Coordinates of C-alpha atoms in Angstrom, one line a residue:
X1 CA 15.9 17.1 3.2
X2 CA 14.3 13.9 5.0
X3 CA 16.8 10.7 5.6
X4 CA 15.2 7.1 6.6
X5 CA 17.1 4.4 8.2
X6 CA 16.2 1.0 8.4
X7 CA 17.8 -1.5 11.0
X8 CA 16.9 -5.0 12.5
X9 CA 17.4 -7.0 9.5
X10 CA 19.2 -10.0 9.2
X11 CA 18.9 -14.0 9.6
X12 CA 16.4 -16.4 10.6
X13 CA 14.9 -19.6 11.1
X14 CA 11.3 -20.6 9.6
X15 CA 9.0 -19.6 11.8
X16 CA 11.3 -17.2 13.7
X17 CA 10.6 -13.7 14.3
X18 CA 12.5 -10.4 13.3
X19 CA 11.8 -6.5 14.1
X20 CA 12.8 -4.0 11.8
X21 CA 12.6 -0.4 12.5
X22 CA 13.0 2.4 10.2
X23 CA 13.9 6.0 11.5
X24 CA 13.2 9.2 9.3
X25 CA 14.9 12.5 10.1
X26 CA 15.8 15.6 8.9
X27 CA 13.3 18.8 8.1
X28 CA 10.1 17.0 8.6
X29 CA 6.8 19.1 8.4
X30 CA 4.6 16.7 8.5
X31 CA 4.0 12.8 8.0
X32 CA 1.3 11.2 6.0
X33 CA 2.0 7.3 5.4
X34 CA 4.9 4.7 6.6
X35 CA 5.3 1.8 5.2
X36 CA 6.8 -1.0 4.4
X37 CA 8.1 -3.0 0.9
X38 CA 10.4 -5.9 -0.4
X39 CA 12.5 -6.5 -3.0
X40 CA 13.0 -9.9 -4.0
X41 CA 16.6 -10.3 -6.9
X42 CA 14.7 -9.7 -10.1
X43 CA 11.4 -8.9 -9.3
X44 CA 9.0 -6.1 -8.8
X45 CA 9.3 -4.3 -5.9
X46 CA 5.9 -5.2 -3.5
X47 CA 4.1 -3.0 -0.8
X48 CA 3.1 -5.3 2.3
X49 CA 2.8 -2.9 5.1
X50 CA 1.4 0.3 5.3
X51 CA 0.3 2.8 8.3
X52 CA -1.7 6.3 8.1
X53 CA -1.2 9.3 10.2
X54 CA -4.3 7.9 11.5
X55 CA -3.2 4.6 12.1
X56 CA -5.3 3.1 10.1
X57 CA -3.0 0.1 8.8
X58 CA -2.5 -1.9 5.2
X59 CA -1.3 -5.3 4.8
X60 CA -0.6 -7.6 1.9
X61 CA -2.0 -11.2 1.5
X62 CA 1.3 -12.2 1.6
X63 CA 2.1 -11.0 5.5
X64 CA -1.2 -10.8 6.6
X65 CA -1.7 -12.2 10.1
X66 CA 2.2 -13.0 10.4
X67 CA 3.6 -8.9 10.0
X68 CA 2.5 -5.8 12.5
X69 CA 3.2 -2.6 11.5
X70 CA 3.4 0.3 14.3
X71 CA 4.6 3.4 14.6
X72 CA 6.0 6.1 17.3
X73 CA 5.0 9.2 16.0
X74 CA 7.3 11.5 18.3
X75 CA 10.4 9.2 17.4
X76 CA 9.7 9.1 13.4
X77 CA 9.8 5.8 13.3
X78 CA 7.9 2.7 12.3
X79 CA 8.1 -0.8 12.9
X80 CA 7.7 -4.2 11.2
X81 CA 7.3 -7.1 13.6
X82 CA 7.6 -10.1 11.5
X83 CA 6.4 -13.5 13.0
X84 CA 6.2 -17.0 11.5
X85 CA 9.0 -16.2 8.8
X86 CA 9.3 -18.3 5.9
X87 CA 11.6 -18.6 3.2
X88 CA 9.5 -16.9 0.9
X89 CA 10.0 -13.9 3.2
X90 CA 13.6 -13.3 1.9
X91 CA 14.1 -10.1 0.5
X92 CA 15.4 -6.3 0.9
X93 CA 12.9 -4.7 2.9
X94 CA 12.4 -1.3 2.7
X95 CA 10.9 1.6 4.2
X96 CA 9.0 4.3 2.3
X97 CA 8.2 7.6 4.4
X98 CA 5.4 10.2 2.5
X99 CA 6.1 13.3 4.4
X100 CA 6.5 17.0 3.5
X101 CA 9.4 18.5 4.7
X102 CA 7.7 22.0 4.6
X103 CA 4.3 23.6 4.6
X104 CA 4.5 25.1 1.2
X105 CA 5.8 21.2 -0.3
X106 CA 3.6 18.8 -1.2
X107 CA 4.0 15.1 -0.4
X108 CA 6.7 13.4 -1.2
X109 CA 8.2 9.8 -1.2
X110 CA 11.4 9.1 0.9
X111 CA 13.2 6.0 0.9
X112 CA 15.8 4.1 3.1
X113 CA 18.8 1.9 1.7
X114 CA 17.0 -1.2 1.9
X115 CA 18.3 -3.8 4.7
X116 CA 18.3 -7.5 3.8
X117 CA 16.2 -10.5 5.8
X118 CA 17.5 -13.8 5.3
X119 CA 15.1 -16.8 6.6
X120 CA 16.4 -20.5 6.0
X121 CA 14.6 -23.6 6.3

């Protein structure tokens, strides 16, 4: 059983800054991808942030330039530094971990709670 944990969100201003961390834990064999989505009320969930086991890293057009995705492999966790928020930026972010949780498994998708991010203008 894998559990992720997001925490940082919260409130900002336009053109503040927030980092949100997301912790996975539990049997963990191995970690392919972690990454990053939002949730805006009543629309489709959207990928913006992905990193590799390589570190090879995705972004969306939408956060391109403003987001950083990074990761601490020991710890489990990866990070979303979020510069130059805008309103458009609100939304439930969550974290997605693809991990196996043992050799014999395949990959699998695991999913925190979702943590809001709230930026005024």
């Amino acid at each position: 059983q894998v559990q992720v944990v997001e925490s940082g969100g919260g409130m900002a201003q336009t053109g503040g800054s927030l980092t949100l961390s997301c912790a996975a834990s539990g049997t963990i064999f191995s970690i392919n991808t972690m990454g990053w989505h939002r949730q805006v009320t009543g629309q489709q969930r959207e990928l913006i942030a992905v990193i590799s086991s390589g570190s090879d890293t995705y972004y969306a057009d939408s956060v391109k330039g403003r987001f950083t995705i990074s990761k601490d492999s020991d710890k489990k966790t990866v990070y979303l530094q979020m510069n130059g928020l805008k309103p458009e930026d609100t939304a439930v972010y969550y974290c997605a971990i693809e991990a196996a949780s043992r050799r014999d498994l395949l990959l699998d998708d695991y999913w925190g709670q979702g943590i809001q991010v709230t930026v005024s203008s």
